Each structure stands twice: as structure tokens, then as C-alpha cells.
Coordinates of C-alpha atoms in Angstrom, one line a residue:
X1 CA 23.1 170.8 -25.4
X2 CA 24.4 167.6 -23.9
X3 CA 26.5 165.2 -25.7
X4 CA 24.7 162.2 -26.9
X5 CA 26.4 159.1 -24.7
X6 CA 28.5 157.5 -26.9
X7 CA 27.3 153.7 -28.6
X8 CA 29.8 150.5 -29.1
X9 CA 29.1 147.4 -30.4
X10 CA 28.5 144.3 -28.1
X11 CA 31.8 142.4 -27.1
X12 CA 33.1 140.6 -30.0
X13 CA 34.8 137.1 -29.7
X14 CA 37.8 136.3 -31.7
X15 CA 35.6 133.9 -34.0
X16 CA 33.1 137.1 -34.6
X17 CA 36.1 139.6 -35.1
X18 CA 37.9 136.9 -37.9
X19 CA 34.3 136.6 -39.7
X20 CA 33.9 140.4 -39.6
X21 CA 37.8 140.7 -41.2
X22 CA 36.3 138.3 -43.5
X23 CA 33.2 139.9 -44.7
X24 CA 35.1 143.3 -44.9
X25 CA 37.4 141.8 -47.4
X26 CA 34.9 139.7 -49.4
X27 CA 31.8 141.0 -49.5
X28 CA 30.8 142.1 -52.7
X29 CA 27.3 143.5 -51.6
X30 CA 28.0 147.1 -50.5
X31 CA 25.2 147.4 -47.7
X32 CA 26.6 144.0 -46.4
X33 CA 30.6 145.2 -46.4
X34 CA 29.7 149.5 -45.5
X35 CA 28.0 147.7 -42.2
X36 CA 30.4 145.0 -41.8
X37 CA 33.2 148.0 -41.7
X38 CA 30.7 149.7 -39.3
X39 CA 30.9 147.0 -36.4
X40 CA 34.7 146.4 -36.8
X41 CA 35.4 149.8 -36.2
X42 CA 32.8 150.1 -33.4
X43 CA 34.3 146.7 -32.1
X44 CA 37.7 148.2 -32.8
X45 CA 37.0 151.1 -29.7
X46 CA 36.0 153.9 -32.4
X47 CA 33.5 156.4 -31.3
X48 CA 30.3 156.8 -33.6
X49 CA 32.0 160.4 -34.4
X50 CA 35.1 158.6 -35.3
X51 CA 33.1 156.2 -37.7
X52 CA 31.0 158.9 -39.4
X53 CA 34.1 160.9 -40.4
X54 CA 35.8 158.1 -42.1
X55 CA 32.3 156.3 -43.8
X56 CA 30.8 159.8 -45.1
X57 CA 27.3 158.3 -43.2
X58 CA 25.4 159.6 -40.9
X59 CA 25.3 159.3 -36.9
X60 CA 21.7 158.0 -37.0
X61 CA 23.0 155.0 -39.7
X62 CA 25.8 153.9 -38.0
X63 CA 23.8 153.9 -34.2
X64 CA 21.2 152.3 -36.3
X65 CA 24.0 149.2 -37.7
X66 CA 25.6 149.3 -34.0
X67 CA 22.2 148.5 -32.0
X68 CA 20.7 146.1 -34.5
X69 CA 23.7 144.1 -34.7
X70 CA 23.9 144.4 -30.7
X71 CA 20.5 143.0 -31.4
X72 CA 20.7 140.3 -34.0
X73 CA 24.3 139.4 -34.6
X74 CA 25.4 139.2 -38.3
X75 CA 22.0 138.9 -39.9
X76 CA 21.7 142.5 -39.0
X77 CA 24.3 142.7 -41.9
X78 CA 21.9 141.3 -44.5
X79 CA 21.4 143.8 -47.5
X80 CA 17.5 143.2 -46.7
X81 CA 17.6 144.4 -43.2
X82 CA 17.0 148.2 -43.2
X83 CA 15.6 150.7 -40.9
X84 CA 12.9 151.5 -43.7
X85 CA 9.3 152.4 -42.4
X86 CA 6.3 150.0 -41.3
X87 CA 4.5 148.4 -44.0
X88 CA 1.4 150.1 -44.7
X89 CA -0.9 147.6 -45.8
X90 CA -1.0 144.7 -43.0
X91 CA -0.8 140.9 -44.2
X92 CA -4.4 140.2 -43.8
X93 CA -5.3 143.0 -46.1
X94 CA -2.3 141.6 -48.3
X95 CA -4.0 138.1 -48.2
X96 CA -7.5 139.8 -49.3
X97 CA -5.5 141.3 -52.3
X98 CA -4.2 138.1 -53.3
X99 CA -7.4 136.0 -52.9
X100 CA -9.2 138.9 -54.6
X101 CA -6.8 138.6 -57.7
X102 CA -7.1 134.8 -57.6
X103 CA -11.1 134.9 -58.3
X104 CA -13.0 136.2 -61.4
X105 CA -14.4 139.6 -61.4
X106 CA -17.7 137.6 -61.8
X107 CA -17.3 136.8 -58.5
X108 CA -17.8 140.3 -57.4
X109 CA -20.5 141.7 -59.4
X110 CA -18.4 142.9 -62.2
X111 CA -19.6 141.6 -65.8
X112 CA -17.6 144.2 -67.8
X113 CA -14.8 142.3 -68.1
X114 CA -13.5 138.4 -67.3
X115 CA -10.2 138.5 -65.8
X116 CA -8.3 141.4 -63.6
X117 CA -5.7 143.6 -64.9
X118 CA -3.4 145.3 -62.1
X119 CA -5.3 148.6 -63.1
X120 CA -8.6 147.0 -62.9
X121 CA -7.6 145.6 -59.7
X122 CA -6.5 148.6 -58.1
X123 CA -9.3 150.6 -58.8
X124 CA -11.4 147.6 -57.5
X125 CA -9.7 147.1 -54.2
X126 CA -9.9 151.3 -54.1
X127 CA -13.9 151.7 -54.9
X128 CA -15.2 149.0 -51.9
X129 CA -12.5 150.3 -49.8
X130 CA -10.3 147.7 -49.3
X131 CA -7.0 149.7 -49.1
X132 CA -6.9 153.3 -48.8
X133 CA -4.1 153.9 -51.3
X134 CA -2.3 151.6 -53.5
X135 CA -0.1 151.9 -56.7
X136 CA 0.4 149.5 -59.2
X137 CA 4.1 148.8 -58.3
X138 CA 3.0 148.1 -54.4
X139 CA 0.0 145.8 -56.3
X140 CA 2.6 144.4 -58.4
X141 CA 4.7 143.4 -55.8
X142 CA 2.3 142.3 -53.0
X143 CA 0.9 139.5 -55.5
X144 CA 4.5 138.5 -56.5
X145 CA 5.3 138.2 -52.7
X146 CA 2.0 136.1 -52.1
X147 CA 2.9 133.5 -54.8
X148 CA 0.5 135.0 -57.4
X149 CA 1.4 135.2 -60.9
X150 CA -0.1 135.8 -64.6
X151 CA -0.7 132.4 -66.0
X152 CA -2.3 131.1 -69.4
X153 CA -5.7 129.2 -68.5
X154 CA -5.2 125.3 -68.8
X155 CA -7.7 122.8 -69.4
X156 CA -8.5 119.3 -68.1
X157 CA -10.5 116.9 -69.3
X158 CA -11.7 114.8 -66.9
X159 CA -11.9 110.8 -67.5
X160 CA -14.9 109.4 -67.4
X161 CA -13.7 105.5 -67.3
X162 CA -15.8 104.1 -63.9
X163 CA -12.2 102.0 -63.8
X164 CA -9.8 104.7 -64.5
X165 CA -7.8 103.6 -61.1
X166 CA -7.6 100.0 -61.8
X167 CA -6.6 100.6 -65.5
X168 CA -3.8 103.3 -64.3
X169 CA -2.4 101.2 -61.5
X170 CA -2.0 98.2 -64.1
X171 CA -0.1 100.6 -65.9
X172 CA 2.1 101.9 -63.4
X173 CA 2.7 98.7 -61.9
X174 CA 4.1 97.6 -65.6
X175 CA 6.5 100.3 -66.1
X176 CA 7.9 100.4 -62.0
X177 CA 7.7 96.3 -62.6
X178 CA 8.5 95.0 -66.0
X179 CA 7.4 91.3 -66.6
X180 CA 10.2 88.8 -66.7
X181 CA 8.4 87.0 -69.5
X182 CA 8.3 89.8 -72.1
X183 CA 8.8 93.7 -72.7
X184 CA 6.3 96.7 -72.0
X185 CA 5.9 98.7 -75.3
X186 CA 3.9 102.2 -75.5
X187 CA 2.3 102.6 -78.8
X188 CA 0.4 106.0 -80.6
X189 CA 0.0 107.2 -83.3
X190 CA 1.6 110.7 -84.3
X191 CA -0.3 113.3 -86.9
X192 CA -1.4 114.2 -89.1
X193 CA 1.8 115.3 -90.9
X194 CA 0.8 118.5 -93.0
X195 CA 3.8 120.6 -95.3
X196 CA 3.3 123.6 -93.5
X197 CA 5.6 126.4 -91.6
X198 CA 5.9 125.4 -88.2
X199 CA 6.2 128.2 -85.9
X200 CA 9.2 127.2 -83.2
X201 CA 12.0 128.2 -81.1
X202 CA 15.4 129.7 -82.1
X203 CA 18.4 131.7 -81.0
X204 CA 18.1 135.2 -83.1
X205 CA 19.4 138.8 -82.7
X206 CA 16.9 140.9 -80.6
X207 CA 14.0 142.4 -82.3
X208 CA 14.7 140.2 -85.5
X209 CA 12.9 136.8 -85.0
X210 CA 12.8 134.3 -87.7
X211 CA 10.4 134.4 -90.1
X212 CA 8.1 131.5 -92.4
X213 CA 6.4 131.6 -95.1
X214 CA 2.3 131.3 -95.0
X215 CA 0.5 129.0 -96.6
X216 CA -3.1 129.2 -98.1
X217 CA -3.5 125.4 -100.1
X218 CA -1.6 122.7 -99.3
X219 CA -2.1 120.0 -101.9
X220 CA 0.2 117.1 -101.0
X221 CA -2.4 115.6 -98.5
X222 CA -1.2 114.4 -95.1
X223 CA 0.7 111.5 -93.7
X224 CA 0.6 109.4 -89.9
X225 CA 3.4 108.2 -87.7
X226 CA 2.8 105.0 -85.9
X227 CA 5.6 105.0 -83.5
X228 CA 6.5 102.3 -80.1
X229 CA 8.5 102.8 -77.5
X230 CA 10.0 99.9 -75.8
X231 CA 10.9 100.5 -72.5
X232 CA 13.5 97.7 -72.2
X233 CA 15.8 99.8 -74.3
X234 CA 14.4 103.4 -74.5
X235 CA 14.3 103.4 -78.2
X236 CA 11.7 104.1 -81.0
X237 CA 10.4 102.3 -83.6
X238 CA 8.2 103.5 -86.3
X239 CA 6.4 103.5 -89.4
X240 CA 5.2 106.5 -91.6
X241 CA 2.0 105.9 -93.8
X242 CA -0.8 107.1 -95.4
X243 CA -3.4 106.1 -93.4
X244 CA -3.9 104.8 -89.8
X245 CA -6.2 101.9 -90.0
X246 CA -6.2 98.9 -88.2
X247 CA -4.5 97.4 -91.6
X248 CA -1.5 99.9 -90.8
X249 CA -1.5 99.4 -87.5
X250 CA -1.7 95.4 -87.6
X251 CA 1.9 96.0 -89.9
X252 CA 3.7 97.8 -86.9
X253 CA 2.8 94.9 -84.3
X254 CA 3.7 92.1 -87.0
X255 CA 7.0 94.2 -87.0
X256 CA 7.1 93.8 -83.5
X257 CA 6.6 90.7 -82.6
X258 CA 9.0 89.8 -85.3
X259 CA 11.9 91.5 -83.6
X260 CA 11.1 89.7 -80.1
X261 CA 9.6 86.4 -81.6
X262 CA 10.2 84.9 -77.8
X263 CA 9.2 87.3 -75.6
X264 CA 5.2 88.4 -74.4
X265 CA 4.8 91.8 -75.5
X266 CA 2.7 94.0 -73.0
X267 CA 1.1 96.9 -75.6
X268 CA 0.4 100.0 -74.2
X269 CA -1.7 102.0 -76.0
X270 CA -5.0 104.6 -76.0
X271 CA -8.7 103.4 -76.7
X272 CA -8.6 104.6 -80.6
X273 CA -11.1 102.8 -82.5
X274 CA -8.1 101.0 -85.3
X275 CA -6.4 99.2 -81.6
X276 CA -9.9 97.4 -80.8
X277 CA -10.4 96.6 -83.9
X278 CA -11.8 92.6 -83.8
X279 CA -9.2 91.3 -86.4
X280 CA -6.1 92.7 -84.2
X281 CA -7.3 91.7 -80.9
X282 CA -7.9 87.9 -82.9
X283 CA -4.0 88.3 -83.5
X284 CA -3.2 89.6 -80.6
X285 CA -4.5 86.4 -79.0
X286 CA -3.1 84.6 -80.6
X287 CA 0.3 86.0 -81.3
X288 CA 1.5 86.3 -77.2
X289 CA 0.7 90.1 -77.2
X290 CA -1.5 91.5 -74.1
X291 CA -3.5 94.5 -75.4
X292 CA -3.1 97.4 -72.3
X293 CA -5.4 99.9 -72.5
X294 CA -5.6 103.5 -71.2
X295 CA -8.4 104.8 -69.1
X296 CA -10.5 107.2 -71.2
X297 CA -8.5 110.7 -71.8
X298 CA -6.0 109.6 -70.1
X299 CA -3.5 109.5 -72.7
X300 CA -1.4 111.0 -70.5
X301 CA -0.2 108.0 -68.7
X302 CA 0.7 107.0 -72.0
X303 CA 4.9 106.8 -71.9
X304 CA 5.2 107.9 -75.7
X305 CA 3.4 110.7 -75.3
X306 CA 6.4 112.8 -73.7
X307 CA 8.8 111.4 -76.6
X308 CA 6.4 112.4 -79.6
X309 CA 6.3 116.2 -77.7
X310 CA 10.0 115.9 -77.7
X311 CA 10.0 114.8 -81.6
X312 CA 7.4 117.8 -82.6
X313 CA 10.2 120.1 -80.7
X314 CA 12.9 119.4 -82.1
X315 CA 12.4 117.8 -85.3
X316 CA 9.8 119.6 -87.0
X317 CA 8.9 123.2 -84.7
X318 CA 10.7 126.3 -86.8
X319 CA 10.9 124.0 -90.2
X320 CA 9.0 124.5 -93.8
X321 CA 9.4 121.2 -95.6
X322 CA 8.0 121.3 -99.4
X323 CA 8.0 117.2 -99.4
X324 CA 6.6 114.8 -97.5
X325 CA 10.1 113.1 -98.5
X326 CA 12.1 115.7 -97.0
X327 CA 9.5 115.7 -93.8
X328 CA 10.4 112.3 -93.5
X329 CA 13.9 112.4 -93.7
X330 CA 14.1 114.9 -91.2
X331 CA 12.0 112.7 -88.7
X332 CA 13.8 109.8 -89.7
X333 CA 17.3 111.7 -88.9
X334 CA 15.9 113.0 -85.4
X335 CA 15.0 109.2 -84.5
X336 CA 18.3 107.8 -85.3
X337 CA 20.0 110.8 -83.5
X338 CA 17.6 109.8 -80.1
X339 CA 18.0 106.1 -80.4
X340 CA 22.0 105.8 -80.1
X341 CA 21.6 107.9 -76.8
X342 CA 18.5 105.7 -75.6
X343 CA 18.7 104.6 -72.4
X344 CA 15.9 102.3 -70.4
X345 CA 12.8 104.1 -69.5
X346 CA 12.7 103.7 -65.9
X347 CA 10.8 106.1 -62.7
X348 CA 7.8 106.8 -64.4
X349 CA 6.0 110.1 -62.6
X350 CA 7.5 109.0 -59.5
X351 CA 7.0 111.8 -57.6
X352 CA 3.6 112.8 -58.9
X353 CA 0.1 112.7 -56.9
X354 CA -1.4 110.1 -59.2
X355 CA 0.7 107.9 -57.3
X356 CA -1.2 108.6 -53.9
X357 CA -4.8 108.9 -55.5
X358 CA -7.4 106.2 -53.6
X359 CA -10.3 108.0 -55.7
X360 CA -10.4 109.5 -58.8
X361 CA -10.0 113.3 -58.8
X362 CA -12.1 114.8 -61.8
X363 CA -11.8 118.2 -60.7
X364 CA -8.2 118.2 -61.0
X365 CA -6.7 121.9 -62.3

């Protein structure tokens, strides 16, 4: 039998024999440095024979390295290039498996069952012939490679305001623009404050989670947080009470608008019945304080609303208080921590779509 002509790697410059010197001596990926070696020592005069008795690889592997970096210079050194076989399943069919995936099994006759499983969705895309053959590592993989993944089912609720857009640009415009005659201040109410175990988040031993107590009657009754954010300074101020009335309510903006008694203070707040109640929008007028509301359900645009989450996190997720004294304390403590790191509350969703919306999108998901 003839002898198989013999295969060297292109011409390589000085530049491409340093950065192959380089690799051979840095590379930490073993595909990446066994092929790096392979083109050096091609480059180097070394037959393919030569090669294969000092790597311990085969003639067809190091031909294989040789042509394909002849081919495509050093990204034929990649770890994810590889002479592996054709893909079996082409992308279209791949786009049909994602787009099947992304739809409800209602949507194809099947009332068995409401969402897919990758077994279920196998043996769909196998009984109307789809693919001819599929496991559930290949399913597996094709929906992580097309962007699809297992998600818990959100909600929206849509806001029915007929003015949501004039309402939320007012908003925005105060927090990008603060008023030179006063201060912008988010106000809601936090609760209600039960004793109870709070399930939360915590560094444990594997297989040995933390666990609370349960609870059947819990006697003490509740409490509420009325809580403002001024946005001047990033801080919170609060009150803890019984009850949320407007009575309550009317006590946290007195407290207010004694700590500024010279500046306009721009409220914030959502459309809960205690904020429109007639005796504090009489004091409101006539106290300098502008009364800001939110567009219905759209709480969300609501500045506080991010800095309660942030309170429930860390303050009271993973505790069991036994006292609304001791619940209170720890509140109190987690406040105090926050406030002497405050910093202004600037850049408000700034990189959000609500920012671009000319209509109101109530289908948003």
C-alpha cells in the first residue's frame, strides 16, 4: 500500500509561533494545550508519524488538528471545536421543540395534564412525529440551548386607571427631577405584623436546614408599619401602631411636616382608602403637602416598595419572635442599621421599558 503523503501545518509567522509557545505553556484546558502542542510540532517540520509517537493519539486526530487549523487559525484550538458527527435534529426541528415546550398542552389537544414535563414532551414530539428519536438528555439540552427554561408562573395585574400614563410620568418626572421647593417622600404602609415563624434564608450544613416552630393560635393580635422614604436623603422614617386609619396615618405626616417645617412635601403614596380620606386631604391643603397618587395596582412605581421587600428579608424572614416588643425591636434595629448607610435615592428604573411606553401595555407578562 502506498504511503499516505505526508501533512504540515500552514507557514507560521513569528507572532503565531510565540502565541503557540504561549498557549503550550499556559493553557490549562487539555484539548486546547494537546492541539496547541500538535501545530508547533507540525510547524516545527515533524511528520504526522513523528507527532503520533510522542502524543500517544492517533494519525486521523492529529491530520484532523493540522487541516482545521490550516483552515481556521487558532480557533481550531477551542475545546468546543471537535470532529464530532452532524447534528441529527436540524435547527428548524429544534425551534419546533422549543416553541412546542413554550405552549400548553391545551394547545395541542391534550387535557390530561397542564404543563409539559421533558417525559411528556418527548413522547409528544415522538407520537405526531416530530423527531424520529430523541432522549431526554438531547431534549434537555436542545431547550437549554434555545433559551428555554423551567420557570414558576407569575402574575400581573393589570391597571385599570384610564390615566395610568399621566399619573406614572408625574411620578417619574419627580424622582429623575426633585422640586427645588421641597422633598419627594414615598409613603406605605407595611403589614400586618403577626408573631409567627417566618420561613427564610440561611447558611446551614447540607441536608440539615433550619427548622421553626409551627403555630396553630396566635393570640397577641397584629400590628402595622407606617413607614416614608425621603428621597433627599435615602432614609426611613416610621411608626408602628395598632391600627392604620387615617387617624394613624394623619400622625406620620404631622411628624413630617414637623421635621421639614419649610419645605413642600411631594407624598407619594398608593390609592388606600385611610390617604383620601377628606380630613387628611383638608390638612394636606393646607399644610404645603401635595398628595401624589399611584395609578390603580400600580404600587409598583411606588419607591418604598423595594425597601419594605428589603426589611421583610432581612429583618424578619428565618425569625420566631414571641412579642410584638421583641418584633419591634428587631425592626427598629434593622432601620437604624439601613439609615446610617443611606444614601439619596436617585435613577429610578432607568433602564426599564416603562420608560419608553406611549400606551399602556395591560397584557404585560
Amino acid at each position: 500500500m502506498a504511503r499516505r503523503p505526508e501533512v504540515f501545518v500552514r507557514p507560521l509567522s513569528m507572532e503565531d509561533g510565540r502565541k503557540l509557545a504561549r498557549i503550550s505553556r499556559t493553557a490549562r484546558n487539555p484539548v486546547k494545550l494537546r492541539r496547541a502542542i500538535v501545530v508547533l510540532m507540525s510547524g516545527q517540520g515533524q511528520t504526522v508519524r513523528d507527532i503520533t509517537s510522542l502524543m500517544q493519539v492517533s494519525d486521523s486526530y492529529v491530520r484532523d488538528v493540522i487541516h482545521a487549523f490550516n483552515e481556521r487559525g487558532f480557533d481550531a484550538l477551542d475545546p468546543k471545536w471537535s470532529g464530532e458527527r452532524p447534528k441529527t435534529i436540524g435547527e428548524q426541528i429544534r425551534e419546533r421543540i422549543c416553541l412546542i415546550a413554550r405552549t400548553s398542552p391545551a394547545d395541542w389537544g391534550i387535557t390530561a395534564f397542564a404543563t409539559w414535563s421533558l417525559a411528556k414532551l418527548r413522547e409528544h414530539l415522538l407520537d405526531r412525529g416530530t423527531v424520529a428519536a430523541i432522549s431526554r438528555e438531547t431534549l434537555r439540552r436542545i431547550l437549554r440551548a434555545g433559551g428555554v427554561s423551567w420557570q414558576t408562573t407569575t402574575t400581573w395585574k393589570a391597571s385599570t386607571d384610564p390615566d395610568f400614563l399621566t399619573k406614572m410620568h408625574r411620578i417619574l418626572d419627580l424622582y429623575d427631577h426633585p422640586p427645588e421647593d421641597g422633598r419627594v417622600i414615598c409613603v406605605d404602609e407595611f403589614g400586618p405584623l403577626n408573631l409567627m415563624p417566618r420561613k427564610g434564608k440561611a447558611w446551614r450544613l447540607q441536608a440539615k436546614p433550619l427548622r421553626l416552630r409551627a403555630t396553630y393560635n396566635r393570640y397577641d393580635g397584629v400590628m402595622h408599619m407606617l413607614a416614608a422614604l425621603d428621597l433627599a436623603t435615602g432614609k426611613i422614617l416610621y411608626r408602628i401602631r395598632s391600627r392604620k386609619r387615617h387617624g394613624e396615618f394623619l400622625d406620620l405626616l404631622t411628624a413630617l411636616r414637623a421635621r421639614w417645617p419649610d419645605e413642600k412635601l411631594y407624598l407619594v403614596m398608593d390609592n388606600f382608602s385611610p390617604h383620601r380620606h377628606p380630613d387628611v386631604r383638608t390638612w394636606a391643603a393646607g399644610n404645603q403637602v401635595e398628595l401624589v397618587f399611584l395609578p390603580t395596582y400600580g404600587s409598583w412605581l411606588n419607591w418604598i416598595e423595594a425597601e419594605v421587600a428589603a426589611l421583610r428579608y432581612f429583618a424578619l424572614n428565618g425569625t420566631d419572635h414571641r412579642s410584638h416588643t421583641e418584633q419591634n425591636a428587631a425592626i427598629a434595629a434593622y432601620i437604624r442599621w439601613r439609615n446610617t448607610r443611606a444614601t439619596p435615592k436617585t435613577g429610578f428604573a432607568t433602564d426599564s421599558p416603562i420608560r419608553t411606553w406611549t400606551h399602556y401595555p395591560a397584557d404585560v407578562a
